Coordinates of C-alpha atoms in Angstrom, one line a residue:
M1 CA 15.6 -1.9 -21.4
H2 CA 16.9 -4.0 -18.5
I3 CA 14.9 -2.9 -15.5
V4 CA 15.8 -3.8 -11.9
H5 CA 13.3 -3.3 -9.1
V6 CA 14.5 -3.5 -5.5
L7 CA 12.3 -4.0 -2.5
T8 CA 13.0 -4.4 1.2
R9 CA 10.3 -7.0 1.6
L10 CA 7.9 -8.8 -0.7
T11 CA 4.7 -9.3 1.4
K12 CA 1.0 -8.6 0.5
G13 CA 1.1 -4.8 0.9
G14 CA 0.2 -2.0 -1.4
S15 CA 3.7 -1.1 -2.4
E16 CA 4.5 -4.7 -3.3
E17 CA 1.3 -5.0 -5.4
N18 CA 2.2 -1.7 -7.1
T19 CA 5.8 -2.8 -7.9
M20 CA 4.8 -6.3 -9.1
A21 CA 2.0 -4.8 -11.3
T22 CA 4.6 -2.5 -12.8
A23 CA 7.2 -5.3 -13.3
T24 CA 4.5 -7.5 -14.9
W25 CA 3.5 -4.8 -17.4
Q26 CA 7.1 -4.1 -18.3
A27 CA 7.9 -7.8 -18.9
Q28 CA 4.8 -8.2 -21.1
A29 CA 6.0 -5.1 -23.0
G30 CA 9.2 -7.0 -23.9
H31 CA 11.6 -5.5 -21.4
S32 CA 14.1 -7.5 -19.3
V33 CA 12.9 -7.2 -15.7
T34 CA 14.5 -8.4 -12.5
V35 CA 13.0 -8.1 -9.0
I36 CA 15.4 -8.2 -6.0
H37 CA 13.8 -8.5 -2.6
G38 CA 14.9 -9.0 1.0
G39 CA 14.3 -12.3 2.7
A40 CA 11.7 -14.8 1.7
A41 CA 8.7 -13.7 -0.4
D42 CA 5.3 -14.2 1.0
R43 CA 3.8 -17.5 -0.2
L44 CA 1.2 -15.5 -2.1
W45 CA 3.9 -14.5 -4.6
E46 CA 5.1 -18.1 -4.9
T47 CA 1.9 -19.0 -6.7
R48 CA 1.5 -15.7 -8.5
W49 CA 5.0 -14.9 -9.8
P50 CA 4.6 -13.2 -13.2
A51 CA 6.1 -14.9 -16.3
G52 CA 9.2 -13.2 -17.7
V53 CA 10.2 -11.6 -14.4
E54 CA 13.5 -12.8 -12.9
R55 CA 13.5 -13.0 -9.1
I56 CA 16.5 -12.7 -6.7
A57 CA 16.2 -13.0 -2.9
L58 CA 18.7 -11.2 -0.8
P59 CA 18.4 -12.3 2.8
D60 CA 20.8 -9.6 4.1
L61 CA 18.4 -6.9 3.0
V62 CA 16.3 -6.4 6.1
A63 CA 14.0 -3.6 7.4
P64 CA 15.5 -3.1 10.9
L65 CA 18.7 -1.0 11.2
S66 CA 21.7 -3.5 11.1
P67 CA 25.1 -2.0 10.2
R68 CA 26.6 -5.5 9.4
L69 CA 23.7 -6.7 7.3
D70 CA 23.2 -3.3 5.7
W71 CA 26.8 -3.1 4.6
S72 CA 26.6 -6.7 3.3
A73 CA 23.3 -6.1 1.4
Q74 CA 24.7 -2.9 -0.2
Q75 CA 27.8 -4.8 -1.4
K76 CA 25.8 -7.7 -2.8
L77 CA 23.5 -5.3 -4.6
R78 CA 26.6 -3.6 -6.0
A79 CA 27.9 -6.9 -7.3
L80 CA 24.6 -7.8 -8.8
Y81 CA 24.3 -4.5 -10.6
L82 CA 27.8 -4.9 -12.0
T83 CA 26.9 -8.3 -13.4
M84 CA 23.5 -7.3 -14.8
Q85 CA 24.4 -3.8 -16.1
P86 CA 20.8 -2.5 -15.9
D87 CA 19.5 0.5 -17.7
I88 CA 17.2 1.3 -14.8
V89 CA 17.4 0.7 -11.1
H90 CA 14.0 1.4 -9.4
T91 CA 14.0 1.2 -5.6
H92 CA 11.0 0.9 -3.4
Q93 CA 10.5 1.1 0.4
S94 CA 12.8 2.7 2.9
K95 CA 15.8 0.4 3.4
A96 CA 16.0 -0.9 -0.2
G97 CA 15.6 2.8 -1.3
I98 CA 18.7 3.8 0.6
L99 CA 21.0 0.8 0.0
G100 CA 19.7 0.2 -3.6
R101 CA 20.5 3.7 -4.7
R102 CA 23.9 3.8 -3.0
A103 CA 24.9 0.6 -4.7
A104 CA 23.7 1.8 -8.1
R105 CA 26.7 4.2 -8.2
A106 CA 28.7 1.2 -9.4
V107 CA 26.9 1.4 -12.8
P108 CA 27.2 5.0 -14.0
K109 CA 25.0 4.3 -17.1
A110 CA 22.0 3.2 -15.0
R111 CA 19.3 5.7 -14.4
V112 CA 18.2 5.5 -10.8
V113 CA 14.5 6.0 -9.7
H114 CA 13.0 5.8 -6.3
G115 CA 9.3 5.0 -5.7
I116 CA 7.6 7.1 -3.0
H117 CA 4.8 4.8 -1.8
I118 CA 4.6 6.5 1.7
V119 CA 6.3 9.4 3.4
N120 CA 8.5 7.5 5.9
F121 CA 9.4 10.7 7.9
D122 CA 5.7 11.7 8.4
H123 CA 4.1 11.2 11.9
V124 CA 7.2 9.5 13.5
P125 CA 9.2 10.5 16.6
R126 CA 11.6 13.4 16.1
A127 CA 14.8 11.4 16.3
R128 CA 13.6 8.9 13.7
K129 CA 12.4 11.7 11.4
A130 CA 15.8 13.3 11.6
L131 CA 17.4 9.9 10.7
Y132 CA 15.1 9.3 7.8
L133 CA 15.5 12.9 6.4
T134 CA 19.3 12.6 6.6
A135 CA 19.4 9.2 4.8
E136 CA 16.9 10.3 2.2
R137 CA 18.7 13.5 1.4
H138 CA 22.0 11.6 1.0
A139 CA 20.4 9.0 -1.2
A140 CA 18.8 11.7 -3.3
R141 CA 22.2 12.6 -4.7
A142 CA 22.3 9.3 -6.5
T143 CA 18.7 9.6 -7.7
D144 CA 17.6 10.7 -11.2
A145 CA 13.9 10.7 -10.6
F146 CA 11.2 10.1 -7.9
V147 CA 7.9 8.5 -8.7
G148 CA 5.2 9.0 -6.1
V149 CA 1.7 7.5 -5.8
S150 CA 0.1 10.9 -5.2
D151 CA 0.8 14.6 -5.5
A152 CA 0.9 14.9 -1.7
V153 CA 3.7 12.4 -1.2
C154 CA 5.6 14.0 -4.1
D155 CA 5.2 17.5 -2.6
A156 CA 6.4 16.2 0.8
Y157 CA 9.7 15.1 -0.7
V158 CA 10.1 18.5 -2.4
E159 CA 9.2 20.5 0.7
A160 CA 11.6 18.5 2.8
G161 CA 14.4 19.4 0.6
I162 CA 15.0 15.8 -0.6
A163 CA 13.9 16.2 -4.3
R164 CA 13.7 19.0 -6.8
S165 CA 10.2 19.4 -8.3
R166 CA 11.5 18.9 -11.8
D167 CA 12.7 15.4 -10.8
V168 CA 9.4 14.2 -9.3
Y169 CA 6.6 12.5 -11.1
C170 CA 3.2 11.3 -9.9
V171 CA 1.9 8.0 -11.2
P172 CA -1.3 6.8 -9.5
S173 CA -1.0 3.3 -8.1
G174 CA -3.4 1.6 -10.5
F175 CA -5.2 -1.7 -10.1
D176 CA -7.8 -3.8 -11.9
L177 CA -10.8 -1.5 -11.7
A178 CA -13.2 -3.9 -13.5
R179 CA -12.4 -6.7 -11.0
F180 CA -13.7 -4.5 -8.1
R181 CA -16.5 -2.9 -9.9
S182 CA -18.0 -6.3 -10.9
G183 CA -17.4 -8.2 -7.7
E184 CA -19.9 -10.6 -6.1
P185 CA -20.2 -11.6 -2.5
P186 CA -18.0 -14.5 -1.4
Q187 CA -19.3 -18.1 -1.3
D188 CA -18.6 -18.1 2.5
A189 CA -20.6 -15.0 3.1
A190 CA -23.0 -16.7 5.6
D191 CA -20.0 -17.9 7.7
L192 CA -18.4 -14.5 7.7
L193 CA -21.6 -12.8 8.7
G194 CA -22.5 -15.5 11.2
T195 CA -26.0 -16.1 9.8
P196 CA -27.5 -17.5 6.7
D197 CA -30.6 -15.3 7.2
S198 CA -30.4 -12.2 5.1
A199 CA -33.1 -10.6 7.3
A200 CA -30.8 -10.9 10.3
R201 CA -27.8 -9.5 8.4
P202 CA -25.4 -7.7 10.7
F203 CA -23.8 -4.3 9.9
C204 CA -20.7 -5.4 8.1
I205 CA -17.3 -3.5 8.3
A206 CA -14.3 -4.7 6.2
M207 CA -10.8 -3.9 7.3
L208 CA -8.3 -4.8 4.6
A209 CA -4.7 -4.2 5.8
A210 CA -1.5 -6.0 6.5
L211 CA -1.3 -7.0 10.1
E212 CA 1.7 -4.8 11.0
P213 CA 2.1 -2.0 13.6
R214 CA 1.7 0.9 11.2
K215 CA -1.8 -0.2 10.3
G216 CA -3.1 0.6 13.8
H217 CA -5.2 -2.5 14.4
L218 CA -4.7 -2.7 18.2
A219 CA -5.6 0.9 19.0
F220 CA -8.6 0.6 16.7
L221 CA -9.8 -2.6 18.3
D222 CA -9.4 -1.0 21.8
S223 CA -11.8 1.7 20.7
F224 CA -14.0 -0.7 18.8
A225 CA -14.5 -2.7 22.0
R226 CA -15.8 0.4 23.8
W227 CA -18.2 1.4 21.0
F228 CA -19.5 -2.0 19.9
S229 CA -18.9 -4.2 23.0
G230 CA -20.7 -7.5 22.9
R231 CA -22.6 -6.6 19.7
R232 CA -23.7 -9.6 17.6
D233 CA -25.4 -7.4 15.0
V234 CA -22.1 -5.8 14.0
R235 CA -19.4 -7.7 12.1
L236 CA -15.8 -6.6 11.6
L237 CA -14.0 -8.6 9.0
V238 CA -10.2 -8.3 9.6
C239 CA -8.5 -9.4 6.4
G240 CA -4.8 -9.7 6.1
E241 CA -1.6 -11.4 7.4
G242 CA 1.5 -10.1 9.1
P243 CA 3.6 -10.1 12.3
M244 CA 0.8 -8.7 14.5
R245 CA -1.6 -11.5 13.8
A246 CA -1.1 -13.3 17.2
A247 CA -1.6 -10.1 19.2
I248 CA -4.6 -9.0 17.2
E249 CA -6.2 -12.5 17.5
Q250 CA -5.7 -12.4 21.2
V251 CA -7.6 -9.1 21.5
A252 CA -10.3 -10.4 19.1
K253 CA -11.0 -13.3 21.4
T254 CA -11.9 -11.0 24.4
P255 CA -15.5 -11.1 25.6
Q256 CA -16.2 -7.6 24.2
L257 CA -15.1 -8.6 20.7
R258 CA -15.5 -12.3 20.2
H259 CA -19.0 -12.0 18.7
S260 CA -18.2 -9.2 16.3
V261 CA -14.6 -9.6 15.1
V262 CA -13.8 -12.2 12.4
M263 CA -10.1 -12.9 11.6
C264 CA -10.2 -13.8 7.9
G265 CA -6.5 -14.1 7.2
H266 CA -5.3 -13.3 3.7
R267 CA -8.2 -13.2 1.2
S268 CA -7.6 -13.7 -2.5
D269 CA -11.0 -12.2 -3.2
P270 CA -10.8 -8.7 -1.7
E271 CA -13.4 -7.4 -4.2
A272 CA -15.9 -10.0 -2.8
I273 CA -15.2 -8.9 0.8
L274 CA -15.7 -5.3 -0.1
V275 CA -19.0 -6.0 -2.0
L276 CA -20.2 -7.9 1.1
A277 CA -19.4 -5.1 3.5
D278 CA -21.5 -2.0 4.2
V279 CA -18.4 0.1 4.8
S280 CA -14.6 -0.4 5.0
V281 CA -12.2 1.1 7.5
L282 CA -8.5 2.0 7.7
A283 CA -6.8 2.9 10.9
S284 CA -3.2 3.4 9.7
E285 CA -0.8 5.8 11.3
R286 CA 0.4 7.0 7.9
E287 CA -0.3 6.1 4.3
G288 CA 0.5 7.4 0.8
L289 CA -2.8 7.0 -1.1
P290 CA -4.1 3.7 0.2
R291 CA -4.9 1.1 -2.5
A292 CA -7.4 -0.6 -0.1
A293 CA -9.4 2.6 0.2
L294 CA -9.4 3.1 -3.6
Q295 CA -10.4 -0.5 -4.2
S296 CA -13.2 0.0 -1.7
I297 CA -14.9 2.9 -3.5
A298 CA -14.3 1.1 -6.8
A299 CA -16.5 -1.7 -5.3
G300 CA -19.1 0.9 -4.3
T301 CA -18.3 0.6 -0.6
P302 CA -17.6 3.8 1.2
V303 CA -14.6 4.0 3.5
V304 CA -14.0 5.5 6.9
M305 CA -10.4 6.5 7.4
P306 CA -8.0 9.2 8.6
N307 CA -7.6 12.3 6.5
F308 CA -4.2 11.3 5.0
P309 CA -2.3 14.0 3.1
G310 CA -3.5 14.0 -0.5
C311 CA -6.6 11.9 0.0
E312 CA -8.7 14.9 -1.0
A313 CA -7.8 14.1 -4.6
V314 CA -10.2 11.2 -4.5
F315 CA -12.1 11.1 -1.2
T316 CA -14.7 13.6 0.0
D317 CA -16.0 13.6 3.5
Q318 CA -19.7 12.9 3.4
G319 CA -19.4 12.4 -0.4
N320 CA -17.8 8.9 -0.8
A321 CA -16.1 8.6 2.6
R322 CA -16.0 9.7 6.2
L323 CA -12.6 11.4 6.9
V324 CA -11.5 11.9 10.5
N325 CA -8.4 13.2 12.3
R326 CA -5.3 11.0 12.1
N327 CA -4.4 8.7 15.0
A328 CA -7.9 9.1 16.4
P329 CA -9.4 5.6 16.6
D330 CA -12.4 6.8 18.7
A331 CA -13.3 9.2 15.8
L332 CA -13.2 6.2 13.4
C333 CA -15.6 4.3 15.6
A334 CA -17.9 7.2 16.0
A335 CA -18.1 7.6 12.3
L336 CA -18.8 3.9 11.9
S337 CA -21.5 4.0 14.6
G338 CA -23.1 7.0 12.8
L339 CA -23.3 5.2 9.5
E340 CA -24.8 2.1 11.3
T341 CA -27.6 4.2 12.6
E342 CA -28.0 6.8 9.8
R343 CA -28.7 4.5 6.8
P344 CA -29.6 7.4 4.5
M345 CA -26.1 8.8 4.9
L346 CA -24.6 5.3 4.3
R347 CA -26.7 5.0 1.1
K348 CA -25.5 8.5 0.0
L349 CA -21.9 7.5 0.5
S350 CA -22.4 4.3 -1.4
V351 CA -23.8 6.2 -4.4
G352 CA -20.9 8.6 -4.1
A353 CA -18.4 5.8 -4.1
R354 CA -19.8 4.2 -7.2
A355 CA -19.8 7.6 -9.0
T356 CA -16.1 8.4 -8.2
D357 CA -14.0 8.9 -11.3
L358 CA -11.1 6.5 -11.0
R359 CA -9.9 6.5 -14.6
D360 CA -6.4 7.7 -13.5
W361 CA -6.1 4.4 -11.5
E362 CA -6.5 2.1 -14.5
E363 CA -3.9 -0.7 -14.0
D364 CA -2.4 -0.3 -17.5
R365 CA -1.5 3.3 -16.8
L366 CA 0.8 2.3 -13.9
G367 CA 3.2 0.3 -16.0
R368 CA 2.9 2.4 -19.1
D369 CA 3.5 5.8 -17.4
T370 CA 6.3 4.5 -15.2
T371 CA 8.1 3.1 -18.2
A372 CA 7.7 6.3 -20.1
I373 CA 9.5 8.1 -17.3
Y374 CA 12.4 5.7 -17.6
E375 CA 12.6 6.4 -21.4
T376 CA 12.6 10.1 -20.7
L377 CA 15.5 9.7 -18.3
I378 CA 17.5 7.6 -20.8
E379 CA 16.9 10.0 -23.6
R380 CA 17.9 12.9 -21.5
A381 CA 21.2 11.2 -20.5
E382 CA 22.0 10.3 -24.1
T383 CA 21.3 13.9 -25.2
A384 CA 23.6 15.2 -22.4
A385 CA 26.4 12.8 -23.5

């Protein structure tokens, strides 16, 4: 098969990791694979680009609404499709999902798939929700199948009248489980913790998330400053890169936080950070089923996070995680404070994390199961013809 993946952006987020892991598996399986992405790829991908995967950058494909650029991007995608004549067009993320599926009408033989990594109309202002729903319902007319990362995101698309249940498939966003289960603390652990003395080890919290507004760093740090102001025996490791870095760094330098918050930037060893940490935290406004949280429990590190739709499939409050109301950073900090003082509960959650069955998130299943869906769509079309 010739498979084309289309993304709005290629940064260090979970949807990008999911897409590239899928593309890598497909190329290794002998398929012709092309990844089209908006703008410049993050430099991480410059050094990690998988063999056998063709890459095309499309600068006009941008996340913000831009009638001129959106029209241009759609026309350029259409021209690329006409030249490549793909068997499968698999779109990811909001803008690429809309434009990429519209453009695919130029190649009637192509089966069109949209990846649901997050519910973009969930927990957003009413006007934006109406816009997203209208665009998604329109794009759905040119979609043969939807592939979601959890049953909850799939159900949301069906309940919103975007997709029919028979056209929706759930494929967990797999990753290298062995890497996280066998991780070792990083070589710079003493620097990250602020002490070489294990006896004086601070309570360590890992926050692995792209530095973008949706991840909720600023609201969380505002609460963190009230709960842990001036504490030298608590360490928050903020790992990631993104457009909010300067704003987050500025807050991290305030007197209340400068002794406890460490800006780590992008880490190529997330498993090491998670093994070092006592607990991890997510403060996102909305998520699908966050890979960072799954990776945390794979490493045996419990997670504190909002009770996102569908997370009950893996996470249990007071079992392997602490789950709090969404958009409630004070509740996140209260849960972290409780685990700092109640070490028996922390140990219980750590045991629960290590015991969590994550077989459905084996990395090989991601590429294999996604590709099997493509094959079903092609066979169905050939039978109908």
